[in-house]
PDB file of C-alpha atoms in Angstrom:
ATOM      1  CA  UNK A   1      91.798 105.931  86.453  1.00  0.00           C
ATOM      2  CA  UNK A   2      94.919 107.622  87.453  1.00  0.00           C
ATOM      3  CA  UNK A   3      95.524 107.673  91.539  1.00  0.00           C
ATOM      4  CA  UNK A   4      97.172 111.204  91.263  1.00  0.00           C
ATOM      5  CA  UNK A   5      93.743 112.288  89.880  1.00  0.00           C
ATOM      6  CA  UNK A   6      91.126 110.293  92.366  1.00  0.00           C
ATOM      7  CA  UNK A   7      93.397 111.430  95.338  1.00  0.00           C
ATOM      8  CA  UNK A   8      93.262 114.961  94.242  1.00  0.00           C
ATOM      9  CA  UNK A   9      88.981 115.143  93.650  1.00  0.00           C
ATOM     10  CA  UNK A  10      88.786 113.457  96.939  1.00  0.00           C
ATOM     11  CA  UNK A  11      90.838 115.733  98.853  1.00  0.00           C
ATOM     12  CA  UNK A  12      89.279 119.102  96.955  1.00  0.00           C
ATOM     13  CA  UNK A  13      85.890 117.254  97.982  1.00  0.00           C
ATOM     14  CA  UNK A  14      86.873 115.932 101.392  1.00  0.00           C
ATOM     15  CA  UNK A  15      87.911 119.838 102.395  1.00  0.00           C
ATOM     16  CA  UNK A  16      85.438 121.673 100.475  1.00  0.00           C
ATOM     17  CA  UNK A  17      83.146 119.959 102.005  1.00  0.00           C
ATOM     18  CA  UNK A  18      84.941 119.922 106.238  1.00  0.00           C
ATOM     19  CA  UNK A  19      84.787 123.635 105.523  1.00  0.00           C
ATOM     20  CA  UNK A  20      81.234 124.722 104.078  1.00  0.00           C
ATOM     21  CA  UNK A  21      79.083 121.484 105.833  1.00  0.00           C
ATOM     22  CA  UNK A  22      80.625 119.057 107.734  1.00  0.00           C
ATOM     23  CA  UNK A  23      78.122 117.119 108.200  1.00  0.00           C
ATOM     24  CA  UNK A  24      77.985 116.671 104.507  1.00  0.00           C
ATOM     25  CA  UNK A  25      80.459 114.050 105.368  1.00  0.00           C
ATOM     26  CA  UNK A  26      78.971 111.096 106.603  1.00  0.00           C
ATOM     27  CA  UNK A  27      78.606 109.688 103.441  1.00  0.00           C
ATOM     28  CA  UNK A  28      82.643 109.432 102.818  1.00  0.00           C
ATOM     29  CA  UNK A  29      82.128 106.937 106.096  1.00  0.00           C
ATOM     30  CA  UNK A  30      80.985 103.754 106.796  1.00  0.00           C
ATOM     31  CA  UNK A  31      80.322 101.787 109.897  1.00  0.00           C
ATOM     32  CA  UNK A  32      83.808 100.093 109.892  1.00  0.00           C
ATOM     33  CA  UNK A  33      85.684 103.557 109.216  1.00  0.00           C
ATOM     34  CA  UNK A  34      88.081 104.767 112.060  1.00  0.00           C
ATOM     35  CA  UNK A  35      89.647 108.291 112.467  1.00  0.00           C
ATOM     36  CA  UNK A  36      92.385 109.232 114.942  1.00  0.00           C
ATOM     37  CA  UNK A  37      91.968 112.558 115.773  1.00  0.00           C
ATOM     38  CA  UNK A  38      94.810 113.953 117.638  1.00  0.00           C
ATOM     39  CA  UNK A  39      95.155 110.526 119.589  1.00  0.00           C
ATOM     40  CA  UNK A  40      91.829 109.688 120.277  1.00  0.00           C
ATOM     41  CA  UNK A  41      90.091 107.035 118.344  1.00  0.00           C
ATOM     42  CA  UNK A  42      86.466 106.800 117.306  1.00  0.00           C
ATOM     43  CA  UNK A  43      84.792 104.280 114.781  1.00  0.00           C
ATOM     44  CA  UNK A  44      81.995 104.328 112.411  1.00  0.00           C
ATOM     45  CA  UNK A  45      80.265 107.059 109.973  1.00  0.00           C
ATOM     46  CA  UNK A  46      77.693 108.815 112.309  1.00  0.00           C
ATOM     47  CA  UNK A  47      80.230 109.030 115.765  1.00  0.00           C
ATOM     48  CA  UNK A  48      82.976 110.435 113.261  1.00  0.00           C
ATOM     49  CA  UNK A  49      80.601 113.178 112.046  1.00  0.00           C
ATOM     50  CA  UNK A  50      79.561 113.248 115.226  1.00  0.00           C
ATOM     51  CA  UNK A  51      83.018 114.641 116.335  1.00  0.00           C
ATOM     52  CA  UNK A  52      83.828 116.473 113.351  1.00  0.00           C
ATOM     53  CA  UNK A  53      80.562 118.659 113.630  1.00  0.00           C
ATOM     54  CA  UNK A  54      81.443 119.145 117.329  1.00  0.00           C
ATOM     55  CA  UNK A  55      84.239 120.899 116.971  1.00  0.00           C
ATOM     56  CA  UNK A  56      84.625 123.931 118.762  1.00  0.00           C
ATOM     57  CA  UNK A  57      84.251 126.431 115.678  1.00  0.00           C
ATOM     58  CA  UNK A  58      81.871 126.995 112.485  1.00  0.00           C
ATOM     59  CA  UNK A  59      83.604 127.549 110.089  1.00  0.00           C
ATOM     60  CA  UNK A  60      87.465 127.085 108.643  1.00  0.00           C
ATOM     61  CA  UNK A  61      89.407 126.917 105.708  1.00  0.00           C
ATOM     62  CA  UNK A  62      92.054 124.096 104.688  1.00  0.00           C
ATOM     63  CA  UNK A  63      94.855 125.420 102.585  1.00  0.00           C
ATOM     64  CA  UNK A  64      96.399 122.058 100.834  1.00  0.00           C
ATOM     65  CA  UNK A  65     100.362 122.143 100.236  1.00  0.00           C
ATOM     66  CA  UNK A  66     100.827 118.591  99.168  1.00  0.00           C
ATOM     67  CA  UNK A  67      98.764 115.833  98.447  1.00  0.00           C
ATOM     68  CA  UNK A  68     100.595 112.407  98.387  1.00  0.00           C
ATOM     69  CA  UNK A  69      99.328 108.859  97.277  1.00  0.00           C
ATOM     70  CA  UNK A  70      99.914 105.126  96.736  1.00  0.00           C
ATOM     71  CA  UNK A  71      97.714 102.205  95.201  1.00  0.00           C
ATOM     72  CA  UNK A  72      97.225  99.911  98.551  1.00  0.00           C
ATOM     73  CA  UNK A  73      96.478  96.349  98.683  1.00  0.00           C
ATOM     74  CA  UNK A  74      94.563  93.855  96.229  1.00  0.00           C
ATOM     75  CA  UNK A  75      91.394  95.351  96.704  1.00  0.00           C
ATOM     76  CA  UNK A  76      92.069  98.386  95.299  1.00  0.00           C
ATOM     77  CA  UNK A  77      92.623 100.941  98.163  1.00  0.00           C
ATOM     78  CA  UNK A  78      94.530 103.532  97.731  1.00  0.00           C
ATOM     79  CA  UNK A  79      96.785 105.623 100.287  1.00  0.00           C
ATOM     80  CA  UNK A  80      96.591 109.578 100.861  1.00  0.00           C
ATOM     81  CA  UNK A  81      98.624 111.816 102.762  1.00  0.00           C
ATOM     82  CA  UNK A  82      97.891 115.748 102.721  1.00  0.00           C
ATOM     83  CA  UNK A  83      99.866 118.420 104.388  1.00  0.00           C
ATOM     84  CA  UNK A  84      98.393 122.257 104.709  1.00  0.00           C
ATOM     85  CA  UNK A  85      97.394 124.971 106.918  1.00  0.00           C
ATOM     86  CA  UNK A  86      94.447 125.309 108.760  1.00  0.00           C
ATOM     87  CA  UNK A  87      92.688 129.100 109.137  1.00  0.00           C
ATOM     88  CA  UNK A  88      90.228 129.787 112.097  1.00  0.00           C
ATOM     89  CA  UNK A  89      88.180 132.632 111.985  1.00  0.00           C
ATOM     90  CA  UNK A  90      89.324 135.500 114.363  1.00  0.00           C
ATOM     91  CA  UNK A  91      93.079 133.498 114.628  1.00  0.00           C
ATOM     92  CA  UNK A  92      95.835 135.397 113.143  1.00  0.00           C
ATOM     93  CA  UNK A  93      98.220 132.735 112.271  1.00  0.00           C
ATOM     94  CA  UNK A  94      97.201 129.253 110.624  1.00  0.00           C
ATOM     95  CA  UNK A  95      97.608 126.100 112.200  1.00  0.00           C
ATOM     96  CA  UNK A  96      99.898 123.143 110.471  1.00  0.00           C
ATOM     97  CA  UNK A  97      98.102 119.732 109.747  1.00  0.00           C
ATOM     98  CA  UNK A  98      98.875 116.382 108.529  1.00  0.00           C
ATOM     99  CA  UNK A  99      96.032 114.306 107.306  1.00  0.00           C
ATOM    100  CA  UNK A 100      95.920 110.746 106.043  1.00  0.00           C
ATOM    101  CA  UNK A 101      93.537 108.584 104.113  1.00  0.00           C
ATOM    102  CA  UNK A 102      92.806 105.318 103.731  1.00  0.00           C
ATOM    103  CA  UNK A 103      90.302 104.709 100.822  1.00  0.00           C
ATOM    104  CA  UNK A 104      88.640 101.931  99.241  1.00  0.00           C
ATOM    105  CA  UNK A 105      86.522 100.906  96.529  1.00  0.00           C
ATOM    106  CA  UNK A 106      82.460 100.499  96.898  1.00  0.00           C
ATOM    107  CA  UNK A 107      80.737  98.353  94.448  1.00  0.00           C
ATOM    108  CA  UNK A 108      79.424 101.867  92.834  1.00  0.00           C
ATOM    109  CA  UNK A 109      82.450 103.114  91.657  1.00  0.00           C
ATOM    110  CA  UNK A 110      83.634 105.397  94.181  1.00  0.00           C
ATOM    111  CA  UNK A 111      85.405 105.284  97.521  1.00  0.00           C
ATOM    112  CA  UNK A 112      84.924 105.080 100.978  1.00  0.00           C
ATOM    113  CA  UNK A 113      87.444 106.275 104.080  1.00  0.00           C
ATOM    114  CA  UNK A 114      88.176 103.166 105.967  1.00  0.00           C
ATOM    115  CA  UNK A 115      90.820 104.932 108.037  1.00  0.00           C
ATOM    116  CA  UNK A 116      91.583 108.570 108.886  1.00  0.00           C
ATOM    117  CA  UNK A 117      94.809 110.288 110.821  1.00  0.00           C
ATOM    118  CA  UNK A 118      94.606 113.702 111.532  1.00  0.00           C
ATOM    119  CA  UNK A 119      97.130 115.571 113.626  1.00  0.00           C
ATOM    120  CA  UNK A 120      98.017 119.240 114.235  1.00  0.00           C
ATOM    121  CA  UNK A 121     102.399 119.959 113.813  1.00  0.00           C
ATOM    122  CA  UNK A 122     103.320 121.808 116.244  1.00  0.00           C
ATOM    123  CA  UNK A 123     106.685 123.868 115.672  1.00  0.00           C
TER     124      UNK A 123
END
């Protein structure tokens, strides 16, 4: 299967999902998974969703400008790097973000995020 193509139905997934149910998630995770989210590192599927559901706002809506991606390693991982805009409700402007993914294979078929970088750009 093409990377352009599994990059892009992860990422529609992966924000579709962030902004309708995070907690809908958890099963993109596993327990060796790590996110770094704005410097501060947590590990495994349940204290990632953990964080992600405790941010401090309901709802929020990713706008994706680019969505970049490389095969990675024998094992059949596979690189992704998305840029966008971020909308609060009740904030007038959008906030920049850079996101990248780390995914690999599962023995179903599908993929997993081993690691996940988020950051906010500040101008």
């Amino acid at each position: 299967m093409d990377p352009d193509t599994v990059a892009r139905a992860f990422v529609d997934h992966y924000y579709s999902t962030f902004d309708t149910n995070r907690a809908g998630l958890a099963n993109l995770y596993q327990e060796a998974s790590m996110l770094s989210f704005e410097g501060v590192q947590i590990q495994g599927a349940q204290s990632i969703v953990g964080k992600l559901t405790s941010l401090p706002f309901q709802q929020c809506k990713h706008q994706i400008n680019t969505v970049d991606c490389q095969p990675s390693g024998p094992a059949g991982g596979m690189l992704v790097f998305v840029s966008g805009n971020l909308q609060l409700p009740g904030e007038q402007h959008a906030l920049k973000f850079s996101q990248m993914f780390h995914l690999m294979p599962t023995p179903q078929g599908s993929f997993y995020v081993l690691n996940d970088i988020f950051r906010l750009n500040y101008a």
